[in-house]
PDB file of C-alpha atoms in Angstrom:
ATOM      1  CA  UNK A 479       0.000   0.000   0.000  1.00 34.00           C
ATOM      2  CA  UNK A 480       1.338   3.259  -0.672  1.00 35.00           C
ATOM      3  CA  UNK A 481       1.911   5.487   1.760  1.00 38.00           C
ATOM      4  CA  UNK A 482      -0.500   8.800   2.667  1.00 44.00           C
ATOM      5  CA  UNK A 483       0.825  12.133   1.360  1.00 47.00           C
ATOM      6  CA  UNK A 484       1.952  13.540   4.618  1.00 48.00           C
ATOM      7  CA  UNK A 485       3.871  10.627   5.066  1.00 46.00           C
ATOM      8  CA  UNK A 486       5.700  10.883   1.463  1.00 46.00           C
ATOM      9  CA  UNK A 487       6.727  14.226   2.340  1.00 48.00           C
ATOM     10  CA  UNK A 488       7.968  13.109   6.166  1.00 44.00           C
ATOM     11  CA  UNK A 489       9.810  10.300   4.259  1.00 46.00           C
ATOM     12  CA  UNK A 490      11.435  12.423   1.592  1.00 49.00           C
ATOM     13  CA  UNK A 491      10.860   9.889  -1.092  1.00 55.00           C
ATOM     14  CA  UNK A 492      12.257  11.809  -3.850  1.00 69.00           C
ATOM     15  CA  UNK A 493      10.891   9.822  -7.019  1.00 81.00           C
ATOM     16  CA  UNK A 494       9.079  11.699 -10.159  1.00 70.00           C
ATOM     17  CA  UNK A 495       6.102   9.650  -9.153  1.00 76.00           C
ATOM     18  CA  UNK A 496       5.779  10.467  -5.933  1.00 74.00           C
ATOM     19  CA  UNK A 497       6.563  14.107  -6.621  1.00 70.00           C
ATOM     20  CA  UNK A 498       3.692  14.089  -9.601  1.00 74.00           C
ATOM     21  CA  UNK A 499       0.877  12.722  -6.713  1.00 76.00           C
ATOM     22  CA  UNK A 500       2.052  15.302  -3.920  1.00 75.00           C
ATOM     23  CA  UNK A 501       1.572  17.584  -6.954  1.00 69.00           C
ATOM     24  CA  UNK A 502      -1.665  16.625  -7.766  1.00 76.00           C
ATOM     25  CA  UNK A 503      -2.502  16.583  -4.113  1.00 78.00           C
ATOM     26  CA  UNK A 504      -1.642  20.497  -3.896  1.00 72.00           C
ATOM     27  CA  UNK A 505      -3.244  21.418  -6.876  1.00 69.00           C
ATOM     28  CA  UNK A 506      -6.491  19.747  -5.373  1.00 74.00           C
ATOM     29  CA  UNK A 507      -6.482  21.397  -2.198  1.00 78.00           C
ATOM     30  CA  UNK A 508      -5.665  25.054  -3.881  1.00 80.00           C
ATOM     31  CA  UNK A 509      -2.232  25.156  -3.836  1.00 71.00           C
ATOM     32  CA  UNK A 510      -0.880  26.197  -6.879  1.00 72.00           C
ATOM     33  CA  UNK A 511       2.701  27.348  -5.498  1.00 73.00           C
ATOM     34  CA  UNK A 512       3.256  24.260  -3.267  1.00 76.00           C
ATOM     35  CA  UNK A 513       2.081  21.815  -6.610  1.00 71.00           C
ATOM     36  CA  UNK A 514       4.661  23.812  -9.008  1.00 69.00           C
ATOM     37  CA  UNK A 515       7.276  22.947  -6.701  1.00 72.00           C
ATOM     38  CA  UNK A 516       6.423  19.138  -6.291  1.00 72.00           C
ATOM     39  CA  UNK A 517       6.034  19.301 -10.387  1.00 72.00           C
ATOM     40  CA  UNK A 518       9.223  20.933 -11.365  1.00 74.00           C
ATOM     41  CA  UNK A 519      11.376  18.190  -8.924  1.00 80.00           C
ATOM     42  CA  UNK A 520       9.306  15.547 -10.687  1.00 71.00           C
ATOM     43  CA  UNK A 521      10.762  16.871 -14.123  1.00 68.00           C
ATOM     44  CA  UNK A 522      14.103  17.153 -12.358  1.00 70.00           C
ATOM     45  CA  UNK A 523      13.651  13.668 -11.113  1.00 70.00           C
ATOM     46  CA  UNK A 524      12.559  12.517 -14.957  1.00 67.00           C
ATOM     47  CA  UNK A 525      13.655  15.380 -17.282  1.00 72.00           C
ATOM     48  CA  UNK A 526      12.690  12.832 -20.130  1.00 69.00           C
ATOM     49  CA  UNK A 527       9.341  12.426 -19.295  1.00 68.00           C
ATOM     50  CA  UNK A 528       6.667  14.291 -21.477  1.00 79.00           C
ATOM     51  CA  UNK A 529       4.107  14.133 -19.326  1.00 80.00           C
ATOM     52  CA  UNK A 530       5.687  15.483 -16.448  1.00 80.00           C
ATOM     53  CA  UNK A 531       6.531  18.575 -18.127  1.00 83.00           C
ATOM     54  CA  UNK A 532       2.880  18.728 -19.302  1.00 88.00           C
ATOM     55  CA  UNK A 533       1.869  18.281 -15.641  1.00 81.00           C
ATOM     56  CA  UNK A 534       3.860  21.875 -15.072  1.00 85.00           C
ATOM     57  CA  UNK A 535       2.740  23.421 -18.398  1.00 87.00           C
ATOM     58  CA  UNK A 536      -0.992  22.255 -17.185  1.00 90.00           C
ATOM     59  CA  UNK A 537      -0.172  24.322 -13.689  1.00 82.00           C
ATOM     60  CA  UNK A 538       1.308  27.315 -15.623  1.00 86.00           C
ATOM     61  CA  UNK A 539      -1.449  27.638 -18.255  1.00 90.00           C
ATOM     62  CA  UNK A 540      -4.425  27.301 -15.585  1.00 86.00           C
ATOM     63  CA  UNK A 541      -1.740  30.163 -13.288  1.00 86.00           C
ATOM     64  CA  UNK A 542      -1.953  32.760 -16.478  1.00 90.00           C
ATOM     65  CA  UNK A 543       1.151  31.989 -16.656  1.00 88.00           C
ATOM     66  CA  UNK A 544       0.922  31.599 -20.194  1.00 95.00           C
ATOM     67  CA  UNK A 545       4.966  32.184 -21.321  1.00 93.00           C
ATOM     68  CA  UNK A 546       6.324  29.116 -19.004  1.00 90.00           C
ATOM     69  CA  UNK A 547       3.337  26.911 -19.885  1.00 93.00           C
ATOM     70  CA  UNK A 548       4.478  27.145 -22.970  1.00 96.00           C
ATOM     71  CA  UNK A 549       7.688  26.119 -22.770  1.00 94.00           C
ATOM     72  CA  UNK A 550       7.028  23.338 -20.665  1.00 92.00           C
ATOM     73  CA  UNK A 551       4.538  21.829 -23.538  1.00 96.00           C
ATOM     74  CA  UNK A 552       7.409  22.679 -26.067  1.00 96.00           C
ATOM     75  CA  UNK A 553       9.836  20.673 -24.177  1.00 93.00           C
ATOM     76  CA  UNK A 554       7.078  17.741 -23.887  1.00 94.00           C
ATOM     77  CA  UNK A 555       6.974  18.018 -27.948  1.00 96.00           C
ATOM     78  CA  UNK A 556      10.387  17.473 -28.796  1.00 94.00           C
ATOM     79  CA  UNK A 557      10.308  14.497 -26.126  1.00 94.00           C
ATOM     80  CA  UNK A 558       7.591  13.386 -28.255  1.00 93.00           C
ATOM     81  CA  UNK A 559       6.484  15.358 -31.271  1.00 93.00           C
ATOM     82  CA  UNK A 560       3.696  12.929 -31.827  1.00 92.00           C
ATOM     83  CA  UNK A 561       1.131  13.998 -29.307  1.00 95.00           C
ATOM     84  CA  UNK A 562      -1.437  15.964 -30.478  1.00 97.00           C
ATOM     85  CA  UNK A 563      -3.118  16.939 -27.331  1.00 97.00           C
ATOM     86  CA  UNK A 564       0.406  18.638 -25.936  1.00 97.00           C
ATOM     87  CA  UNK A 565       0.645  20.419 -29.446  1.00 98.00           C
ATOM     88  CA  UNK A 566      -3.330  21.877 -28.640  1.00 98.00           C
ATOM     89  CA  UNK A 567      -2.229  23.117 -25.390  1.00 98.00           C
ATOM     90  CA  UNK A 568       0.572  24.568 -26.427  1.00 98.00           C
ATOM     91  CA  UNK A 569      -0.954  25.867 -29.111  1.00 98.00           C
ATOM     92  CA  UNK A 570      -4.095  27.706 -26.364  1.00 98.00           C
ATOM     93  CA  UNK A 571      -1.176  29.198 -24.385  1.00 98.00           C
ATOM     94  CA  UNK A 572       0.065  30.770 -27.401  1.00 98.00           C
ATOM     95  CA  UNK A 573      -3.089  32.008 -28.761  1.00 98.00           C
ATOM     96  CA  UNK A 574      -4.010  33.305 -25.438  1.00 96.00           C
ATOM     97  CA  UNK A 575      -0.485  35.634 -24.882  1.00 96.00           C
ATOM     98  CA  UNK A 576      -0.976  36.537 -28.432  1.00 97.00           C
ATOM     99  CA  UNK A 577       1.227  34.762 -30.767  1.00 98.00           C
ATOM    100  CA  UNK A 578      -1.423  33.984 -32.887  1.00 98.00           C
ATOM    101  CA  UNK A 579       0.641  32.484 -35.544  1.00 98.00           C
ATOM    102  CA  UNK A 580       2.675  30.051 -34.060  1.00 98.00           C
ATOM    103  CA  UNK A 581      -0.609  28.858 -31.953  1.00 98.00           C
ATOM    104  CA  UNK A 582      -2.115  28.553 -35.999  1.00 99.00           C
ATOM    105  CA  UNK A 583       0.907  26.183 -36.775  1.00 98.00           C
ATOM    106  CA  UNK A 584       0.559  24.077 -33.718  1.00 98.00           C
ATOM    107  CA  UNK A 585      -3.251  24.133 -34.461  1.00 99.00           C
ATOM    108  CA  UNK A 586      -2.339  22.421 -37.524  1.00 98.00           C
ATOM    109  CA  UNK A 587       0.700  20.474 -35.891  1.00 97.00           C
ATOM    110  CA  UNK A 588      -1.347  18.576 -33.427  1.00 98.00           C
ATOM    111  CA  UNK A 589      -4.610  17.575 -36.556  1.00 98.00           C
ATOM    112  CA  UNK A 590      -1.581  16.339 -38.502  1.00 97.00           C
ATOM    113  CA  UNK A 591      -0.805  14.445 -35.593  1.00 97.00           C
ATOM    114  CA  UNK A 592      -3.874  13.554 -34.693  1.00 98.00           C
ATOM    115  CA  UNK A 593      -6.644  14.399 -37.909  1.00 98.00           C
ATOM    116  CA  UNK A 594      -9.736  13.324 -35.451  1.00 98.00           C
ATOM    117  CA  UNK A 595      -8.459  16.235 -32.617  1.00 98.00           C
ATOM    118  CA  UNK A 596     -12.097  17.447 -32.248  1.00 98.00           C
ATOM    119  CA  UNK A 597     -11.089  20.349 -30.041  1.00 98.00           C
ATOM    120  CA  UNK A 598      -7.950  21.188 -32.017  1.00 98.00           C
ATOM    121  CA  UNK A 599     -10.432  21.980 -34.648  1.00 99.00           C
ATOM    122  CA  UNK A 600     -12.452  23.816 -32.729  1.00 98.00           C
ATOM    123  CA  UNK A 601      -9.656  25.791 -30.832  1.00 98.00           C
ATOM    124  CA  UNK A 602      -8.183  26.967 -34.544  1.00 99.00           C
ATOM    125  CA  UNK A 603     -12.083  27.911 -35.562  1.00 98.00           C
ATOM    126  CA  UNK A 604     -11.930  30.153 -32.675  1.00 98.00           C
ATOM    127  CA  UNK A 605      -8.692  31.744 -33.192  1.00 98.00           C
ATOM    128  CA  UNK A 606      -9.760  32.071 -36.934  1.00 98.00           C
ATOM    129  CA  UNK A 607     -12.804  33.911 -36.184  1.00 98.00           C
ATOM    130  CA  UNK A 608     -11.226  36.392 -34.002  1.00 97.00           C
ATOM    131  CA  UNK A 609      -8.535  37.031 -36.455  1.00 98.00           C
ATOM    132  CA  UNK A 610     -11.377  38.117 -38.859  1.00 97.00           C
ATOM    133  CA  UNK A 611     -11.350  34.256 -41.277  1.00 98.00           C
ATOM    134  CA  UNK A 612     -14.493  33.602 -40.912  1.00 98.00           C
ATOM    135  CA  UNK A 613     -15.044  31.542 -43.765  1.00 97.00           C
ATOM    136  CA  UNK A 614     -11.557  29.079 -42.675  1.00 98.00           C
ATOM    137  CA  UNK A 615     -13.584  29.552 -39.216  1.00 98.00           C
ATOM    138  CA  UNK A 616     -16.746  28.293 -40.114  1.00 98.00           C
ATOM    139  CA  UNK A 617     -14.829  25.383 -41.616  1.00 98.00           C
ATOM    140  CA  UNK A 618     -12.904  24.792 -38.815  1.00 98.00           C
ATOM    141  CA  UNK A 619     -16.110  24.507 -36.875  1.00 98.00           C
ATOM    142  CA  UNK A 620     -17.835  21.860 -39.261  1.00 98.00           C
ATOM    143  CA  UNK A 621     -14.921  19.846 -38.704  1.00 98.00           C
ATOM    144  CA  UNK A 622     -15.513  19.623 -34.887  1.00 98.00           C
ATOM    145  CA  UNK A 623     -18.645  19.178 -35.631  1.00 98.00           C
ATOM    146  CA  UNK A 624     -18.284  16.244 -37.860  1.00 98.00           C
ATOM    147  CA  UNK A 625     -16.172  14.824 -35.087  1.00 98.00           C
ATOM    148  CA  UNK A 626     -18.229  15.795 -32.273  1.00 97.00           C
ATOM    149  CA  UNK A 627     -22.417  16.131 -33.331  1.00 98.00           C
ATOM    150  CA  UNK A 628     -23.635  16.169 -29.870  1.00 97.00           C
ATOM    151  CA  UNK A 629     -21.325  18.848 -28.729  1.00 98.00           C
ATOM    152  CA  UNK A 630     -23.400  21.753 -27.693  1.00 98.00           C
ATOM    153  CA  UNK A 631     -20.271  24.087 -27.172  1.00 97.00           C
ATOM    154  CA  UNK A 632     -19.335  22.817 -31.131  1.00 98.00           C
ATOM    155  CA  UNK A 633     -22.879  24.341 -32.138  1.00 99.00           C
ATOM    156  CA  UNK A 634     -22.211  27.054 -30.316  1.00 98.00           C
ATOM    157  CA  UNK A 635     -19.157  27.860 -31.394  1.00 98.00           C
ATOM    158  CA  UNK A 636     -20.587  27.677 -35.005  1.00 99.00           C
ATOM    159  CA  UNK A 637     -23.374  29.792 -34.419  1.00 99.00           C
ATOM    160  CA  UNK A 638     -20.349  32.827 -33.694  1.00 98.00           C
ATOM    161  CA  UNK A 639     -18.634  32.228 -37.054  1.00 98.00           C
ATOM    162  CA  UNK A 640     -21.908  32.710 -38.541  1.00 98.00           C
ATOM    163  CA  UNK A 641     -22.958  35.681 -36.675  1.00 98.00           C
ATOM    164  CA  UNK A 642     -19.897  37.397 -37.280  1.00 98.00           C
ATOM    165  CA  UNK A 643     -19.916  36.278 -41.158  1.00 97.00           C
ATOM    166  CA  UNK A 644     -23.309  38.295 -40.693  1.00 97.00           C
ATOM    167  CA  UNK A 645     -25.238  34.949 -42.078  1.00 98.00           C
ATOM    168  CA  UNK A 646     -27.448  35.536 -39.246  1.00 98.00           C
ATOM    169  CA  UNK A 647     -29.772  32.370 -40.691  1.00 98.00           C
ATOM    170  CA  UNK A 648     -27.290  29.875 -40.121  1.00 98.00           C
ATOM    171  CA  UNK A 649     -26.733  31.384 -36.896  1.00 99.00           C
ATOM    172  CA  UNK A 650     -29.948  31.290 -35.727  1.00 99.00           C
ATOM    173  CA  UNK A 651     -29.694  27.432 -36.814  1.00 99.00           C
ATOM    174  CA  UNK A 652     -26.578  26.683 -35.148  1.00 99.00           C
ATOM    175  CA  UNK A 653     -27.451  28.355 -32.174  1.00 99.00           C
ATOM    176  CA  UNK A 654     -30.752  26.303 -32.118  1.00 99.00           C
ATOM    177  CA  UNK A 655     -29.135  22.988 -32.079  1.00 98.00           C
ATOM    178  CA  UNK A 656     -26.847  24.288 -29.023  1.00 99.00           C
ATOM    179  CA  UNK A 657     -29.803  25.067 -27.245  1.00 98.00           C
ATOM    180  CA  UNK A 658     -31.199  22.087 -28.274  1.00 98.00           C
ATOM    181  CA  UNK A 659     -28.249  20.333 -25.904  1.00 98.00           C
ATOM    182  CA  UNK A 660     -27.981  22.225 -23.420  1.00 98.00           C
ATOM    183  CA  UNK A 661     -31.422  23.267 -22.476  1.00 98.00           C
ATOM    184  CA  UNK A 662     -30.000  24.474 -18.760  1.00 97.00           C
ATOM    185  CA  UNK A 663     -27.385  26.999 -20.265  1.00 98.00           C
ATOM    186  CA  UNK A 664     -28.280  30.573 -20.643  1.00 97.00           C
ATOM    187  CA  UNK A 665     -25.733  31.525 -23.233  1.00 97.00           C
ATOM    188  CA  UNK A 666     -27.251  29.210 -26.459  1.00 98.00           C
ATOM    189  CA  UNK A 667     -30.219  31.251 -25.956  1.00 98.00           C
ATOM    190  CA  UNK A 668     -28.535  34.135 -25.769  1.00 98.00           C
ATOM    191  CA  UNK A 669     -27.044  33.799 -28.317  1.00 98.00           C
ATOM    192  CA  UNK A 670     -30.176  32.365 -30.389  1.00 98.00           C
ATOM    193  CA  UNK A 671     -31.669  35.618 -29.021  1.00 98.00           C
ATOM    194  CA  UNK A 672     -29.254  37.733 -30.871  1.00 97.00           C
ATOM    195  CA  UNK A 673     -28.803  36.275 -34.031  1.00 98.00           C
ATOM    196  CA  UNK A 674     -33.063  36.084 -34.374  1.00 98.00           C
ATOM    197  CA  UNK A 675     -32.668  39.759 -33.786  1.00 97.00           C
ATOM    198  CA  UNK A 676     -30.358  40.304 -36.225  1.00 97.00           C
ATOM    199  CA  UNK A 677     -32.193  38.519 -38.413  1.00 97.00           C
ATOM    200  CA  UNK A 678     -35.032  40.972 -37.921  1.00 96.00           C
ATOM    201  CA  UNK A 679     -36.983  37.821 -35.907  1.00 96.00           C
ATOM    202  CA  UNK A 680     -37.903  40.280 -32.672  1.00 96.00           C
ATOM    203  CA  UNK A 681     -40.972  38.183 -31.212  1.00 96.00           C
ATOM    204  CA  UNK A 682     -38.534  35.023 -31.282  1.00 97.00           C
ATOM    205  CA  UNK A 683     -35.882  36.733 -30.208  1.00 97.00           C
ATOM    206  CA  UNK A 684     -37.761  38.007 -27.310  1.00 97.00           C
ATOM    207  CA  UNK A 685     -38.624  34.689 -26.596  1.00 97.00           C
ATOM    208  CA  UNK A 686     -35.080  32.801 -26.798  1.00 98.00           C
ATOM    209  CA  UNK A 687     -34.139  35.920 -24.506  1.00 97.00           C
ATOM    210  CA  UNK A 688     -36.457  35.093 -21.844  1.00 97.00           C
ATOM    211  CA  UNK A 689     -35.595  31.681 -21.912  1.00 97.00           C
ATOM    212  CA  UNK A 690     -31.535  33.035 -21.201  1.00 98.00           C
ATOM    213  CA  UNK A 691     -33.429  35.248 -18.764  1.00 97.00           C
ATOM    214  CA  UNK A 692     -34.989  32.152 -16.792  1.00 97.00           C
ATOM    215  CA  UNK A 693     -31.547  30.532 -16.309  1.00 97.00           C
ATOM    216  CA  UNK A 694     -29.468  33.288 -15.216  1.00 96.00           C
ATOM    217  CA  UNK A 695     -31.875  35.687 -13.797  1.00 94.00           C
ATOM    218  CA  UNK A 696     -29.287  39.056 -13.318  1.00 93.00           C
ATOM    219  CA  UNK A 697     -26.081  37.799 -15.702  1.00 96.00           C
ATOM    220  CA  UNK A 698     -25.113  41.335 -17.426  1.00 96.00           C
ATOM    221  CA  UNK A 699     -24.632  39.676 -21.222  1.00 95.00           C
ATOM    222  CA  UNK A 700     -27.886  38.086 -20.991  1.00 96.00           C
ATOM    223  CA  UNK A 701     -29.346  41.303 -19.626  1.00 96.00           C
ATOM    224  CA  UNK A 702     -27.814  43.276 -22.179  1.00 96.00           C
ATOM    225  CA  UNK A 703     -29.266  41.109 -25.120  1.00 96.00           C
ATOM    226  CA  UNK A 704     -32.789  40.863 -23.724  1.00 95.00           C
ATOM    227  CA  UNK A 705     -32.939  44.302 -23.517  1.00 95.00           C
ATOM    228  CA  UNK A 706     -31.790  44.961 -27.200  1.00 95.00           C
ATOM    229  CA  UNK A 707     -34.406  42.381 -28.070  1.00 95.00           C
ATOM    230  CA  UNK A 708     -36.951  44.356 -25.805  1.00 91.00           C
ATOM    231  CA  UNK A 709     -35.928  48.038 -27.741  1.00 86.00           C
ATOM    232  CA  UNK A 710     -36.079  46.349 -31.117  1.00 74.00           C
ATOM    233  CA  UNK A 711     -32.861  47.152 -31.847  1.00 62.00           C
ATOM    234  CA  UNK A 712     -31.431  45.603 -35.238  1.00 55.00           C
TER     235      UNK A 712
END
């Protein structure tokens, strides 16, 4: 049986493996500067594990520390270039601090690793539309889509690319099917709600905006649509 945490850390057993679970054991109680330090021995203990460094990058990225996350996933890569997942995360760091490009390539790195990478898809769709491709975008989000059909988030995620294409139809479609999935989550209908609006559809779009209204009574987006659906506003 292995021993409990405290005890580990009494015994000093300095192994990567029991420096990843007092990591994980930090992280879980809060304790994001205690769980770096248990991570970054671990990586000293293995330096040619991948996934130990990905353990780090994981802490980093969720820290805003979006720089060092990064270069703990590149350093997981050229362990093992093949894993698509590592080349994602890296590639959401990136795109997050702002190097847009080089979180495109890795985008594409990790759906040439992996060409099934539902969320790699989606996370490049997403980048796309905010660099102002919405067509690649909208692409980008069939792809997840084809990948993942049930994924409410994938429909949702669609349903921008379209709105900011200004095809406010397949918006209002996309959006539909999100809401569809996730009947509990305000922002499908808020979204729904805006693209009917801009679509000139104001009695539906006053509807889908009550519905948003219902599940998060006081939210300041939701508020903010109903009441451009409530002025008429197109």
């Amino acid at each position: 049986m292995m021993p409990a945490v405290d005890s580990l850390e009494t015994q000093h057993m300095e192994t990567a493996e029991a420096c990843i679970r007092l990591g994980q054991t930090a992280q879980q109680r809060g304790d994001a500067e205690r769980a770096a330090l248990w991570f970054a021995r671990a990586v000293a203990h293995a330096p040619d594990s991948a996934p130990h460094h990905v353990h780090l990058g994981d802490l980093f990225h969720e820290a805003g520390q979006l720089k060092e996350a990064a270069l703990c996933y590149e350093e997981a890569l050229r362990l093992d270039p093949a894993q698509a997942e590592v080349a994602n995360r890296m590639a959401n760091a990136l795109s997050r601090a702002g190097y847009t490009g080089d979180a495109i390539g890795l985008y594409l790195q990790a759906l040439k690793a992996d060409p099934e990478h539902a969320d790699a898809y989606a996370n490049l769709g997403n980048l796309l539309r905010r660099l102002g491709h919405f067509q690649e975008a909208v692409a980008c989000c069939r792809e997840a889509l084809r990948l993942a059909p049930d994924d409410a988030e994938a429909w949702n995620n669609l349903g921008n690319a379209f709105t900011d294409a200004d095809r406010f139809g397949e918006a209002v479609a996309s959006y539909a099917e999100a809401a569809a999935r996730r009947p509990d989550a305000p922002i499908p209908f808020a979204n729904l709600a805006n693209a009917l609006r801009l679509a000139g559809r104001l009695e539906d779009a006053r509807e889908a905006a009550g519905r948003a209204l219902k599940l998060a009574p006081g939210d300041p987006l939701v508020e903010a649509v109903a009441e451009a659906c409530t002025k008429g506003d197109c």
